[in-house]
Coordinates of C-alpha atoms and ligand atoms in Angstrom, one line a residue:
M146 CA 8.6 -23.2 -11.2
K147 CA 6.1 -23.6 -8.5
A148 CA 6.9 -22.5 -4.9
L149 CA 5.3 -22.9 -1.5
L150 CA 5.8 -20.3 1.2
L151 CA 5.1 -21.6 4.7
V152 CA 4.6 -18.5 7.0
D153 CA 5.7 -18.7 10.6
I154 CA 4.8 -22.3 11.5
Q155 CA 6.6 -21.9 14.8
N156 CA 6.0 -23.1 18.4
G157 CA 5.2 -19.5 19.5
F158 CA 2.1 -19.4 17.2
C159 CA 0.8 -22.8 18.1
P160 CA -1.1 -23.8 21.3
G161 CA 1.3 -23.7 24.2
G162 CA 3.4 -20.9 22.6
N163 CA 3.6 -17.3 23.7
L164 CA 1.3 -15.9 21.0
P165 CA -0.9 -18.9 20.2
V166 CA -3.1 -18.8 17.1
P167 CA -6.2 -20.9 17.9
H168 CA -5.8 -24.4 16.3
G169 CA -2.5 -23.2 14.7
D170 CA -1.0 -26.7 15.1
E171 CA -3.7 -28.2 12.9
I172 CA -2.1 -26.9 9.8
V173 CA 1.1 -28.9 10.3
P174 CA 0.0 -32.2 8.8
I175 CA -1.7 -30.3 5.9
A176 CA 1.6 -28.3 5.3
N177 CA 3.5 -31.6 5.3
R178 CA 1.2 -33.1 2.7
L179 CA 1.6 -30.0 0.5
I180 CA 5.4 -30.2 1.0
E181 CA 5.4 -33.9 0.0
E182 CA 2.7 -34.2 -2.6
G183 CA 1.9 -30.7 -3.7
G184 CA 4.2 -30.8 -6.8
Y185 CA 6.3 -27.8 -5.7
D186 CA 9.8 -27.2 -7.1
V187 CA 10.8 -24.8 -4.3
I188 CA 9.7 -24.8 -0.6
V189 CA 10.5 -21.7 1.5
A190 CA 9.6 -21.0 5.2
S191 CA 9.6 -17.8 7.1
Q192 CA 10.5 -17.5 10.7
D193 CA 9.6 -14.7 13.1
W194 CA 12.9 -14.0 14.8
H195 CA 12.9 -11.2 17.3
P196 CA 15.5 -9.9 19.7
A197 CA 14.3 -9.9 23.3
N198 CA 13.9 -6.1 23.3
H199 CA 11.7 -6.0 20.1
G200 CA 9.6 -2.9 19.9
S201 CA 6.4 -4.9 19.0
F202 CA 6.4 -6.4 22.5
A203 CA 4.1 -4.7 25.0
S204 CA 6.8 -5.4 27.6
Q205 CA 9.0 -2.7 25.9
H206 CA 6.3 0.0 26.3
P207 CA 5.9 1.1 29.9
G208 CA 2.2 0.7 31.1
A209 CA 1.1 -1.1 27.9
K210 CA -0.7 -4.4 27.9
P211 CA -0.5 -7.1 25.2
F212 CA -3.0 -6.6 22.3
E213 CA -3.3 -2.9 23.0
M214 CA -2.6 -0.5 20.1
G215 CA 0.7 1.4 20.3
E216 CA 3.1 2.9 17.8
L217 CA 6.3 1.6 16.2
S218 CA 8.4 3.1 13.4
G219 CA 5.8 5.9 13.1
Q220 CA 2.9 3.5 12.5
P221 CA 0.1 2.1 14.6
Q222 CA 1.2 -1.2 16.0
V223 CA -0.5 -4.0 17.9
L224 CA 1.6 -4.6 21.0
W225 CA 2.1 -8.3 21.3
P226 CA 3.1 -10.6 24.1
D227 CA 6.9 -11.4 23.9
H228 CA 7.1 -14.1 21.2
C229 CA 9.5 -15.9 19.0
V230 CA 12.6 -14.6 20.7
Q231 CA 15.8 -15.6 18.9
E232 CA 17.4 -18.9 20.2
T233 CA 14.3 -19.9 22.3
A234 CA 12.0 -22.9 21.8
D235 CA 9.2 -20.4 21.1
A236 CA 11.0 -19.3 17.9
E237 CA 11.7 -22.9 16.7
F238 CA 9.5 -24.4 13.9
H239 CA 6.8 -26.8 15.0
P240 CA 8.7 -30.0 15.7
D241 CA 6.4 -32.1 13.3
L242 CA 6.9 -29.7 10.3
N243 CA 9.0 -31.4 7.6
L244 CA 11.9 -29.0 7.6
D245 CA 14.2 -31.4 5.7
A246 CA 12.2 -30.5 2.6
V247 CA 12.5 -26.7 3.1
D248 CA 15.0 -25.2 0.6
Y249 CA 15.3 -21.7 2.2
I250 CA 14.4 -20.2 5.5
Q251 CA 13.7 -16.5 5.6
Q252 CA 14.0 -15.0 9.1
K253 CA 12.3 -11.6 9.8
G254 CA 11.6 -9.2 12.6
D255 CA 15.2 -9.0 13.8
N256 CA 15.3 -5.2 13.8
P257 CA 13.9 -4.1 17.2
A258 CA 12.7 -0.7 15.8
V259 CA 10.2 -2.1 13.3
D260 CA 7.9 -5.1 12.9
S261 CA 7.9 -7.4 9.9
Y262 CA 4.6 -9.2 9.4
S263 CA 5.5 -9.9 5.8
A264 CA 8.2 -12.4 4.9
F265 CA 9.3 -10.0 2.2
R266 CA 9.9 -6.6 3.9
D267 CA 9.5 -4.7 7.2
N268 CA 6.1 -3.1 7.9
D269 CA 7.4 0.4 7.0
Q270 CA 8.6 -1.1 3.7
A271 CA 12.1 0.4 4.2
A272 CA 14.1 -2.9 4.3
L273 CA 13.7 -6.0 2.2
T274 CA 14.3 -9.4 3.7
G275 CA 15.8 -11.0 0.5
L276 CA 13.0 -13.5 -0.1
A277 CA 11.8 -11.8 -3.3
G278 CA 15.3 -11.9 -4.7
Y279 CA 15.6 -15.6 -3.8
L280 CA 12.3 -16.5 -5.5
R281 CA 13.3 -14.4 -8.6
A282 CA 16.6 -16.3 -8.8
Q283 CA 14.7 -19.6 -8.7
Q284 CA 12.6 -18.3 -11.6
V285 CA 9.4 -18.9 -9.7
T286 CA 6.3 -18.4 -11.7
E287 CA 3.7 -19.5 -9.2
L288 CA 3.7 -19.0 -5.4
D289 CA 1.2 -20.5 -2.9
V290 CA 1.2 -19.0 0.6
C291 CA -0.1 -20.5 3.8
G292 CA 0.7 -20.6 7.5
L293 CA 0.2 -18.4 10.6
A294 CA -1.6 -16.1 11.1
T295 CA -4.0 -15.5 8.2
D296 CA -4.9 -12.0 9.4
Y297 CA -1.3 -10.8 9.9
C298 CA 1.8 -12.4 8.5
V299 CA 0.1 -14.6 5.9
K300 CA -2.0 -11.7 4.5
F301 CA 0.9 -9.2 4.4
S302 CA 3.2 -11.8 2.8
A303 CA 0.7 -12.7 0.1
L304 CA 0.0 -9.0 -0.7
D305 CA 3.7 -8.1 -0.7
A306 CA 4.4 -11.1 -3.0
L307 CA 1.8 -9.6 -5.4
D308 CA 3.6 -6.2 -5.3
M309 CA 7.1 -7.5 -5.4
L310 CA 6.8 -10.4 -7.8
P311 CA 4.7 -8.9 -10.6
N312 CA 4.7 -11.8 -13.0
V313 CA 4.1 -14.5 -10.4
K314 CA 0.7 -16.1 -9.9
I315 CA -0.1 -15.9 -6.1
R316 CA -2.6 -18.1 -4.3
F317 CA -3.6 -18.4 -0.6
I318 CA -4.3 -21.9 0.8
E319 CA -7.1 -21.3 3.2
D320 CA -7.2 -24.6 5.1
A321 CA -3.5 -24.7 5.5
S322 CA -3.7 -21.4 7.5
R323 CA -5.2 -20.2 10.8
G324 CA -5.9 -16.7 12.1
I325 CA -6.1 -14.9 15.3
D326 CA -9.4 -13.1 15.0
P327 CA -12.4 -14.5 12.9
G328 CA -13.4 -11.0 11.7
G329 CA -9.8 -10.3 10.8
V330 CA -9.5 -13.6 8.9
K331 CA -12.6 -12.7 6.9
S332 CA -11.4 -9.3 5.9
A333 CA -7.9 -10.6 5.2
I334 CA -9.4 -13.1 2.7
E335 CA -11.6 -10.4 1.2
A336 CA -8.5 -8.1 0.8
M337 CA -6.5 -10.9 -0.9
R338 CA -9.3 -11.9 -3.2
A339 CA -10.0 -8.2 -4.1
R340 CA -6.3 -7.9 -5.2
G341 CA -6.6 -11.0 -7.4
I342 CA -5.0 -13.6 -5.2
G343 CA -6.5 -17.0 -5.7
I344 CA -8.1 -18.6 -2.6
V345 CA -7.7 -22.3 -2.8
S346 CA -7.8 -25.4 -0.6
S347 CA -5.1 -28.0 -0.1
Q348 CA -7.4 -30.6 -1.6
E349 CA -7.5 -28.7 -4.9
I350 CA -3.7 -28.6 -5.0
L351 CA -3.3 -32.2 -4.0
E352 CA -5.8 -33.4 -6.6
D353 CA -4.2 -31.3 -9.4
Ligands
LIG617 ZN1 6.4 -11.2 15.7

């Protein structure tokens, strides 16, 4: 069973959102082609879903500015602008994303005390989201990962997939993803490749 994981393709991470990833919206038509013509049996999407007082927000740390380093759940934490607050337009999926074809939505980041870059578990690895269990139940053997942002939620999701789904072949779809920082994107791709994650293009998948 082949599965596609679409990471955080939400208004908040697209131009006009509260934490825009440069050119983030450009992946939406690519994601839709993968959904429709990629030959996947299972399509899942993650959704960053924060309470308004989430601890990853700079606004919750007196004197802190967005993009400064702070601390959360005992770990260094980038302090973000408020983003993807539950029940706001910023947290909704991009309106052009073909959500009808999505079988399962995994929300994450709802615990104000810890961030959750990965779609699989919180950053302190204490709590699982349930996505690994869902994919196991679907008997998934191959998982392709793409979305926003390459250097944060996509990277952590792909690496956690590798750890938590040991017999599943994991690939990262480079052109169906965008990152925040070019240097961070480069090192994220190197880290994924070094762990054995395949780096592929949507074209390779669509031509298969
Ligand atoms: Zn977030």
